[in-house]
XYZ file of C-alpha atoms in Angstrom:
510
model
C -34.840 29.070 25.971
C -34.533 28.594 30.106
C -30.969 29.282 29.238
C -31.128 32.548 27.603
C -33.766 33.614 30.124
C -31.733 32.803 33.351
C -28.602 34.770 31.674
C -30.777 37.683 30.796
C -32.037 37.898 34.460
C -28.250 37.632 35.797
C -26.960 40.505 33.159
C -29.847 42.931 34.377
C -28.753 41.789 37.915
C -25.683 42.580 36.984
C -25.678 46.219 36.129
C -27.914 47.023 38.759
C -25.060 46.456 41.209
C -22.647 48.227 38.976
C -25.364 51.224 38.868
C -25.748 51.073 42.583
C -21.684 50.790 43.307
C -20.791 53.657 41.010
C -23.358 55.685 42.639
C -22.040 55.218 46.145
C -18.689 56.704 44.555
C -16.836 52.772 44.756
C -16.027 51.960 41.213
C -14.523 54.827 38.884
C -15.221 53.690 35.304
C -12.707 54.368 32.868
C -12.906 57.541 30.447
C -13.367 56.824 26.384
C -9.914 58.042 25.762
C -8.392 55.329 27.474
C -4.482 53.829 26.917
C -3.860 50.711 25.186
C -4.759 47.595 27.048
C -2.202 45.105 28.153
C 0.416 47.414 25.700
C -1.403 46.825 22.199
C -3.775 48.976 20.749
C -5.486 48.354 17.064
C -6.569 45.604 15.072
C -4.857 42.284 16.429
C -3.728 40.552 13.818
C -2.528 36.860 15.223
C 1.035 35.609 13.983
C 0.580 31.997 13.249
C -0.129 32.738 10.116
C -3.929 33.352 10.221
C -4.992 29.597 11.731
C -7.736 29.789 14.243
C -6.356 26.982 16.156
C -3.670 24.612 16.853
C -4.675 21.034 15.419
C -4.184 17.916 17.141
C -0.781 16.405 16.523
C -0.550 14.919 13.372
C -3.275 16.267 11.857
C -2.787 17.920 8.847
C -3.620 21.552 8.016
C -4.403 20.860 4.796
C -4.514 18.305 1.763
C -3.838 21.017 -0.446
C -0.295 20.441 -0.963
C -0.352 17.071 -1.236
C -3.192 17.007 -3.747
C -0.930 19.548 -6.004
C 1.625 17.356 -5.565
C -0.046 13.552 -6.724
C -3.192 14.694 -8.382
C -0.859 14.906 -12.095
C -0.375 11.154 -11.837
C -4.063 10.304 -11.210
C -6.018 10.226 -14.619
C -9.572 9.137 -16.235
C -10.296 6.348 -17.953
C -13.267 6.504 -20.362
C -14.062 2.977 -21.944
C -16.179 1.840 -24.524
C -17.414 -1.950 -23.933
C -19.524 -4.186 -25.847
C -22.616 -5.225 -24.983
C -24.347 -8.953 -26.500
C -27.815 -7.963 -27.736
C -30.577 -10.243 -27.138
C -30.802 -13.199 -30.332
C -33.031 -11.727 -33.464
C -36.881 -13.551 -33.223
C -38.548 -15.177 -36.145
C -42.392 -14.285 -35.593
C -44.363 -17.026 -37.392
C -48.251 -16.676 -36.381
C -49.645 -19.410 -34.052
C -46.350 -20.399 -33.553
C -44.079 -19.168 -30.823
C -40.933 -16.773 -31.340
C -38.247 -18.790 -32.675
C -34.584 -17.691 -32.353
C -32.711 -17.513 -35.402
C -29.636 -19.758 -35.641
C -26.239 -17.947 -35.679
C -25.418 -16.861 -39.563
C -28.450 -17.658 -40.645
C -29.756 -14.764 -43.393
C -31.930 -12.598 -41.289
C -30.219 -12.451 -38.366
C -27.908 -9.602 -36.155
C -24.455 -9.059 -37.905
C -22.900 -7.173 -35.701
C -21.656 -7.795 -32.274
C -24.023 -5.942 -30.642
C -24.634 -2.164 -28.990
C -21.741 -0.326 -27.071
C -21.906 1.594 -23.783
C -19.754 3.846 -21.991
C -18.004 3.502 -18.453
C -15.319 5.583 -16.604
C -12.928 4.698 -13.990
C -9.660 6.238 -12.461
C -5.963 5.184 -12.592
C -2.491 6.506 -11.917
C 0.593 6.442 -13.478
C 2.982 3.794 -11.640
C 6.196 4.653 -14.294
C 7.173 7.534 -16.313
C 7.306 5.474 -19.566
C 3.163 5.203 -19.271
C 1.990 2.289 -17.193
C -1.255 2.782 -15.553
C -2.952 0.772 -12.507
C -6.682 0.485 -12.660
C -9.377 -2.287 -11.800
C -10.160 -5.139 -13.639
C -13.141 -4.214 -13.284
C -13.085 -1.150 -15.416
C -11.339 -2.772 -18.228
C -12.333 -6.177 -18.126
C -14.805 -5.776 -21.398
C -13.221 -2.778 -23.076
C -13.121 -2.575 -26.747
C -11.277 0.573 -26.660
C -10.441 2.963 -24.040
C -9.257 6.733 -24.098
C -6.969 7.539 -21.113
C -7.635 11.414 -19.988
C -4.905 13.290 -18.361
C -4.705 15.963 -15.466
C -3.923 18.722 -17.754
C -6.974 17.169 -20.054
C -4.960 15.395 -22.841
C -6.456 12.272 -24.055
C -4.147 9.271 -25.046
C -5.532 5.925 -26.594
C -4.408 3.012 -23.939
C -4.540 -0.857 -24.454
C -4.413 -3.721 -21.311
C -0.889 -5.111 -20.317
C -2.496 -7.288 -18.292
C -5.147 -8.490 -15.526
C -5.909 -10.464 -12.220
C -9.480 -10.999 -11.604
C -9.284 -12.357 -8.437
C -7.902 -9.119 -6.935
C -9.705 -7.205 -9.233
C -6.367 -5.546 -10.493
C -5.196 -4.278 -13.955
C -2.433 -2.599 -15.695
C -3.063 -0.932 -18.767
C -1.037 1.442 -21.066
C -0.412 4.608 -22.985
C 2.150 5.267 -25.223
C 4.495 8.683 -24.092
C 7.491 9.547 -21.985
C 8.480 11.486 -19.101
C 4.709 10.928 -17.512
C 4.005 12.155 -13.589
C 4.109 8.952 -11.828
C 3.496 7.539 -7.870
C 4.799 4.892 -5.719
C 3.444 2.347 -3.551
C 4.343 2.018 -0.207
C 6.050 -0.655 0.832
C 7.450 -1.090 3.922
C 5.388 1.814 6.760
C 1.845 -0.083 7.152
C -1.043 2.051 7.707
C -2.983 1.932 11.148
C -6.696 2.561 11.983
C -7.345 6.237 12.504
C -4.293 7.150 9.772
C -5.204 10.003 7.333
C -5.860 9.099 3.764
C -6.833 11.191 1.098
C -8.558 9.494 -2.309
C -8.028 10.998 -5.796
C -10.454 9.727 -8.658
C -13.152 10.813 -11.647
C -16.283 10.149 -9.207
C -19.692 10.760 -11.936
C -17.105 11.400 -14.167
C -15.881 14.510 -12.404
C -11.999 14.046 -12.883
C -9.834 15.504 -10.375
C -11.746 14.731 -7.101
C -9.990 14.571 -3.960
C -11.913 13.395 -0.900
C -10.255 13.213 2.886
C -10.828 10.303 6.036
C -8.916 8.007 7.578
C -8.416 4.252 7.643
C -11.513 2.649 9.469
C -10.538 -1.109 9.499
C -8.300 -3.018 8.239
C -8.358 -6.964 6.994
C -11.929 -6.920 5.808
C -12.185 -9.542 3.512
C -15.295 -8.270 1.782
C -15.555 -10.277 -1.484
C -12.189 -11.560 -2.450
C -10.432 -14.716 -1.159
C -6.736 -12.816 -2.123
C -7.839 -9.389 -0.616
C -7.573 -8.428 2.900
C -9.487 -4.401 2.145
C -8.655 -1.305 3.909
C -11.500 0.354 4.562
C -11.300 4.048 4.189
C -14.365 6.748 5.071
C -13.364 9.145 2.200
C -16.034 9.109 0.022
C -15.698 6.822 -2.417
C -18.415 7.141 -5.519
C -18.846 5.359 -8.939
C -16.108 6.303 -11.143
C -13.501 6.231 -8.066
C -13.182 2.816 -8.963
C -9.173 1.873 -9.788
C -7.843 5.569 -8.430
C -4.919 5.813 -5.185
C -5.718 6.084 -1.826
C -2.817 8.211 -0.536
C -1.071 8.498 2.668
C -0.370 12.290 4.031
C 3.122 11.718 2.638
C 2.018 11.196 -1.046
C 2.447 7.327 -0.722
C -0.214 5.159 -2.790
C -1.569 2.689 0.226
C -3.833 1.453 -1.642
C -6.281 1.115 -4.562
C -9.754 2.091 -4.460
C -11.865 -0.555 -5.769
C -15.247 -0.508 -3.599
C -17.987 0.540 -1.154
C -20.208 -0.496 0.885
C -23.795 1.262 0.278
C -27.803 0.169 -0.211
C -27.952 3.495 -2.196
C -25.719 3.631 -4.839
C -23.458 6.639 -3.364
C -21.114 6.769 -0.206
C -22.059 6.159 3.422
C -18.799 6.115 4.264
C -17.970 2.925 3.738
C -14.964 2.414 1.402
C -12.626 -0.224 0.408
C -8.976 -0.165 -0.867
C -6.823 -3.339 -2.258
C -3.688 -2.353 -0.160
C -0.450 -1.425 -1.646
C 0.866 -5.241 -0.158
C -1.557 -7.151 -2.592
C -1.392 -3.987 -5.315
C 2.268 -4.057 -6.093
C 3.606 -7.457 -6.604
C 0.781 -8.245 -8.479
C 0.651 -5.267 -10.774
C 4.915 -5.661 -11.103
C 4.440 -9.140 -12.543
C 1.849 -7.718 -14.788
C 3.823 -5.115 -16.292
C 6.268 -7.687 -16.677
C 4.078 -9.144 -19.457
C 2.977 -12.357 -17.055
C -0.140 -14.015 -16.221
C -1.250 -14.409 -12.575
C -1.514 -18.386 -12.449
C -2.407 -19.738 -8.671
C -2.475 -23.173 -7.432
C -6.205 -25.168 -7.479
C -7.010 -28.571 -6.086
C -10.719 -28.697 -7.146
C -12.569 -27.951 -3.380
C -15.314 -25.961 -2.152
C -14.713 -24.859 1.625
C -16.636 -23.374 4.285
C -16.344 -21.977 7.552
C -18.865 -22.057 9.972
C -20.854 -20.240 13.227
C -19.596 -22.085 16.957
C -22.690 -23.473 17.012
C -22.442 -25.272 14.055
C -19.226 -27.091 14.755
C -20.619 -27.777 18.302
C -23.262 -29.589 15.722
C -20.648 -31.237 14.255
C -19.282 -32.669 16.983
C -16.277 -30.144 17.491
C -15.350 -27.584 19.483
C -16.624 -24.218 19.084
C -13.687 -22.162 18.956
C -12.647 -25.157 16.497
C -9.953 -24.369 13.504
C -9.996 -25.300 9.715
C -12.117 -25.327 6.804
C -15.754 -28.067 6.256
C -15.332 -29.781 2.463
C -18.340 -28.652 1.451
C -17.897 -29.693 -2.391
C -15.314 -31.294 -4.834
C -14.911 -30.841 -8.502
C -14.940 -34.235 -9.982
C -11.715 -35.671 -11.098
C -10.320 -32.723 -10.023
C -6.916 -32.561 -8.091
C -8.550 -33.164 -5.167
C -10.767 -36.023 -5.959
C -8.105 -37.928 -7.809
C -6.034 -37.103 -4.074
C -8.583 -38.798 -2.543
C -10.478 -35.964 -0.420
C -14.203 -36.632 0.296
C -16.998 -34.277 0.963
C -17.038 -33.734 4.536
C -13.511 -33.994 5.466
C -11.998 -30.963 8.015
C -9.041 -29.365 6.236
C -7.189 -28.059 9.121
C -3.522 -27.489 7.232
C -1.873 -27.061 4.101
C 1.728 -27.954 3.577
C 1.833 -28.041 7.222
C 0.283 -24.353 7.672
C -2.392 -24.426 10.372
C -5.505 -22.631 8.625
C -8.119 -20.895 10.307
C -10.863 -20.730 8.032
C -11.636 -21.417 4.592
C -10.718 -18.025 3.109
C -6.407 -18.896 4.598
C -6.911 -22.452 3.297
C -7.630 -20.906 -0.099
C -4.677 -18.394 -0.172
C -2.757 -21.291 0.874
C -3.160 -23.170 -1.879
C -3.462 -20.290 -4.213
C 0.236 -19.670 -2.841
C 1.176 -23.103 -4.891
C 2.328 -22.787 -8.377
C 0.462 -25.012 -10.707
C 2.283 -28.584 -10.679
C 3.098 -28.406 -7.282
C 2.459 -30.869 -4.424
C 0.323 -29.637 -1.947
C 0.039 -31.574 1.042
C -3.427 -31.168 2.716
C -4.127 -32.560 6.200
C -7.659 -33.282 7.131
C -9.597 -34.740 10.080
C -12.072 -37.709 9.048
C -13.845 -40.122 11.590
C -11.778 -38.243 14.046
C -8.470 -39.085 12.663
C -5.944 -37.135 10.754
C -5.152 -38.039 7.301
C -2.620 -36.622 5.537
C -3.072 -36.768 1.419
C -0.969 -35.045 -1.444
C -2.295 -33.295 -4.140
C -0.669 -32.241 -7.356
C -1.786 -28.702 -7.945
C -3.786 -27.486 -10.829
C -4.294 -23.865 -12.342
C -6.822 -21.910 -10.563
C -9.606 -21.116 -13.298
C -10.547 -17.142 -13.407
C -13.504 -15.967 -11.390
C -16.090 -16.029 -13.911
C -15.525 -19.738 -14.737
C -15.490 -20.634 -11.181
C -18.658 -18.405 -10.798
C -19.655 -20.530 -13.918
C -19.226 -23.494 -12.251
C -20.977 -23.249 -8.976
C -24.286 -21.522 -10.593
C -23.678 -24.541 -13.215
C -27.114 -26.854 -12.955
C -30.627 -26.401 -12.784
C -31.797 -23.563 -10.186
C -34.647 -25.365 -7.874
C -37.459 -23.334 -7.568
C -39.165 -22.658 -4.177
C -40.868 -25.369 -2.738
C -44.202 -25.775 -3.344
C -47.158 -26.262 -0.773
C -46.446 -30.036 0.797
C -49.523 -32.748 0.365
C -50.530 -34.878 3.420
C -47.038 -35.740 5.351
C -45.769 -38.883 4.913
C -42.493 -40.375 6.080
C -41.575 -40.778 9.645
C -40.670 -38.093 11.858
C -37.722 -37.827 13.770
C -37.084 -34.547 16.558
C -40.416 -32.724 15.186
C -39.223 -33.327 11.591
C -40.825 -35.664 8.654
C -39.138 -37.032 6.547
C -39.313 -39.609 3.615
C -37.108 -40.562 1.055
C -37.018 -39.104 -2.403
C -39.664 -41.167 -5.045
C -39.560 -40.226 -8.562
C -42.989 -38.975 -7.109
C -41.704 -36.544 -4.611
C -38.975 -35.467 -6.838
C -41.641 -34.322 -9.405
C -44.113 -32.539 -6.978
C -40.608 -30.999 -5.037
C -38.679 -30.011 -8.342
C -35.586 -32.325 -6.595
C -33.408 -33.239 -9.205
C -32.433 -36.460 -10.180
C -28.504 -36.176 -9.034
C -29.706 -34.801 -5.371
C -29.762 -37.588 -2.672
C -30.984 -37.503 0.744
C -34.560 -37.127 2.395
C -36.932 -35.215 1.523
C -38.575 -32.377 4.900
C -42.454 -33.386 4.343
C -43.764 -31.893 7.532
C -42.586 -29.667 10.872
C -44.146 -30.357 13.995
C -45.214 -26.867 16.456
C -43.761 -26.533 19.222
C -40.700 -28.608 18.888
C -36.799 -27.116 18.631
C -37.284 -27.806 14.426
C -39.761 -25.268 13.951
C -37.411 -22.635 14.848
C -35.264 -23.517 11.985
C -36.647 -22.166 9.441
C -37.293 -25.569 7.511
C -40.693 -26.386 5.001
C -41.373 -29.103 3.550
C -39.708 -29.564 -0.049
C -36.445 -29.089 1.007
C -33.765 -31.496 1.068
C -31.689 -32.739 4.444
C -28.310 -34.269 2.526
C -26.281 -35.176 5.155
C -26.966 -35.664 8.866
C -23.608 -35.371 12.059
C -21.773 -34.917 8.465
C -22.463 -38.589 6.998
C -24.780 -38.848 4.084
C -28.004 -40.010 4.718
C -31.056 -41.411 2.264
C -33.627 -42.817 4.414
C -35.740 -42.020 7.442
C -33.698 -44.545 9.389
C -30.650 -43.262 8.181
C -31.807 -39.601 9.898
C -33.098 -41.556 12.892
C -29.956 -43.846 13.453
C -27.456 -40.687 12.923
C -29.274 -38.099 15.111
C -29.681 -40.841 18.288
C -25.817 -41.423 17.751
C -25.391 -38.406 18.468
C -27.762 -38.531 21.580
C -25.725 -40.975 23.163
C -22.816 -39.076 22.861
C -24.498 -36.731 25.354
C -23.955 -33.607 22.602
C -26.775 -30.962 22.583
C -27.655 -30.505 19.052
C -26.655 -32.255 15.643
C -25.863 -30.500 12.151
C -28.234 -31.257 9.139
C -27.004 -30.586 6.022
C -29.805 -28.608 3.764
C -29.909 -28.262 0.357
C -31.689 -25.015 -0.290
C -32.725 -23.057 -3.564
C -29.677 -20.393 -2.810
C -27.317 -23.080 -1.718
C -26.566 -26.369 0.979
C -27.071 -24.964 4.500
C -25.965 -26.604 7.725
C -28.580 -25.380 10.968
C -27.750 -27.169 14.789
C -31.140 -28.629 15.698
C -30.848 -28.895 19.513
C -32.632 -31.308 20.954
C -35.865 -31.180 23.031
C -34.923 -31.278 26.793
């Protein structure tokens, strides 16, 4: 408002003087019948075609064209999965429910109540081969494939790869609209992309943004994402992300939100992962990757400082091991530092497991791992990776622990502000601790002390202390003042938790 005032005072300012100059005879105004100005008279109608502006270089003026151009390829895809009803109940009073066995007269006979999903694909060959998700397939019972110009064709699945969450399914035709992947020019943060998909359902949706990152390995070990800021929604899932050239760069799979809908945060499997995989599956084969059997982690600076390496340190912690897997029969042990595989350096856990998902099944893989502080090198003939769910299967496998329950009177001995005792039958019954968990059991924190910052109450479990298993109070005592001597400032504990085994550096009081 000060703004508009100050220029309101300077334009009244302004004509005074021009009143007061074209009274003393200075400034002859011009008449209303004046010439054209500059030589042009009339409307001005620009020549560049109508744009208001000149955009940056590169930019494009529109996505129309290439919309018109790709969006035939892109199509719908409604499907119709099966879901397990809940087991029929035999009421029988003063009795609880019982479940009714499985044939038994009385009991469900079919196989349970459908629902609907949708998805997007797009056609990758004119004879009718269609990339999608696994995701959007992966429980069909039938799906109906909806084209741009609203046809409807009956599909079936070539194939799918759960652990990139990739599919290829297909309808039966000629002479269909198809796109390419890119495969050589890479795509660079800041790079236009534009996203084509049935978002709610609302087929033929394009949405605009660039590339915002690139290598985010959200939820896949086999995935480095793009991640793309045109809106991705539900239904989007499986559709191209294209290039301002037409090129599929990717395929949109999903986003990051607390909501449900787009904040902007999209990711794409890129055309790199997308097209050798979805190749092979067209070619009517399975996507089998190497597996020795290990669970790896990778862990804060702090944490390996814990450990008693350095903090910038390199490799993977062997945080579990499938028994008599190809591992265990190799003669890796829990705690173990994979640092190579067949003689690839490896960062992190998530390279350690592409590396040996690179392995065919029957392979040798030769992993090299640190132990005591000396390098072991131990073969290992590859397995077949199992698919997601059964892994998923796996590592949920077992009793869940509930959440520790209020501790008793401490008891145990205490060792840098922490009790602990080893597990009775007793403890393990008040604690819920099953019987194959080993270790000591947190009865008590002390205030004031560096462990009450941790986050640690009494019922949980301490596994491992300085990575070397531990199942008394003298065990804990004898492992942390090791590590004392060594003039380190902290030492890992291994926690067993009801989400999962945690590692936290306790640093030590000063």
């Amino acid at each position: 408002m000060l703004k508009r005032k100050e220029f309101m005072l300077g334009a009244v300012a302004g004509l005074t003087v021009a009143a007061a100059a074209t009274a003393g005879g200075v400034i002859d105004w011009p008449a209303a019948e004046a010439g054209p100005v500059a030589g042009a008279s009339g409307r001005l109608t620009p020549n560049n075609g109508g744009l208001a502006f000149a955009p940056p270089q590169g930019a494009p003026l529109s996505f129309a064209d290439i919309f018109q151009q790709v969006a035939p390829a892109v199509v719908q895809i409604d499907v119709k999965s099966r879901i397990q009803r809940p087991r029929s109940m035999q009421l029988i009073p003063g009795l609880p429910a019982i479940p009714l066995p499985e044939g038994e007269e009385g009991a469900e006979e079919d196989e349970g109540a459908t629902a609907l999903g949708a998805g997007s694909g797009f056609f990758v060959s004119a004879d009718g081969y269609i990339v999608t998700n696994n995701h959007v397939v992966a429980d069909a019972v039938e799906i109906t494939v909806r084209l741009a110009d609203e046809r409807e064709l009956p599909a079936r699945v070539v194939g799918r790869d759960e652990a990139t969450d990739l599919a290829v399914i297909k309808v039966e035709g000629t002479d269909f609209p198809f796109v390419s992947f890119e495969e050589q020019a890479q795509p660079r943060v800041g790079d236009w992309v534009i996203a084509v998909g049935n978002p709610f359902g609302l087929g033929g949706t394009a949405t605009a943004g660039i590339v915002s990152a690139m290598g985010r390995g959200v939820d896949s070990a086999y995935v480095d994402y793009l991640q793309i800021d045109a809106a991705i929604n539900r239904g989007n899932s499986g559709g191209p992300t294209f290039d301002i050239y037409g090129r599929v760069i990717g395929v949109n799979s999903s986003i990051y939100s607390e909501t449900g809908g787009s904040v902007g945060i999209g990711f794409a499997i890129p055309a790199s992962v997308a097209k050798p995989i979805t190749d092979r599956l067209m070619r009517g084969e399975s996507i089998a990757r190497g597996y020795v059997g290990l669970g790896l982690r990778t862990f804060s600076p702090e944490v390996w400082e814990s450990l008693g390496q350095p903090r910038d340190f390199k490799g993977a912690y062997v945080d579990t091991i499938t028994p008599d897997g190809p591992a265990d029969r190799a003669g890796v042990e829990i705690g173990d530092l994979l640092v190579s595989v067949n003689g690839r350096a490896v960062e992190n856990s998530t390279e350690a497991t592409r590396e040996v998902g690179r392995a065919r099944p029957g392979d040798t893989i030769r992993l090299e791992v640190l132990r005591d502080g000396r390098r072991r090198n131990l073969e290992v003939r590859s397995g077949t990776r199992p698919s997601e769910t059964e892994l998923n299967a796996q590592q949920d496998g077992g009793a869940t622990p509930r959440v520790p329950g209020q501790p008793a009177t401490p008891q145990g001995e205490t060792v840098e502000g922490l009790t602990v005792s080893a597990l009775t039958p007793a403890l393990r019954s008040r604690y819920d601790v099953p019987e194959d968990v080993t270790g000591v059991l947190v009865t008590g924190v002390e205030r004031g002390t560096p462990a009450s910052s941790l986050g640690l109450v009494p019922g949980l479990v301490i596994t491992r202390v300085d990575n070397r298993n531990v199942s008394t109070p003298a065990d804990v005592r004898a492992a942390v003042e090791a590590v004392k001597r060594s003039g380190r400032p902290s030492v890992g504990l291994f926690v067993r938790t009801p989400q999962g085994t945690v590692v936290v550096p306790l640093k030590f009081d000063e």
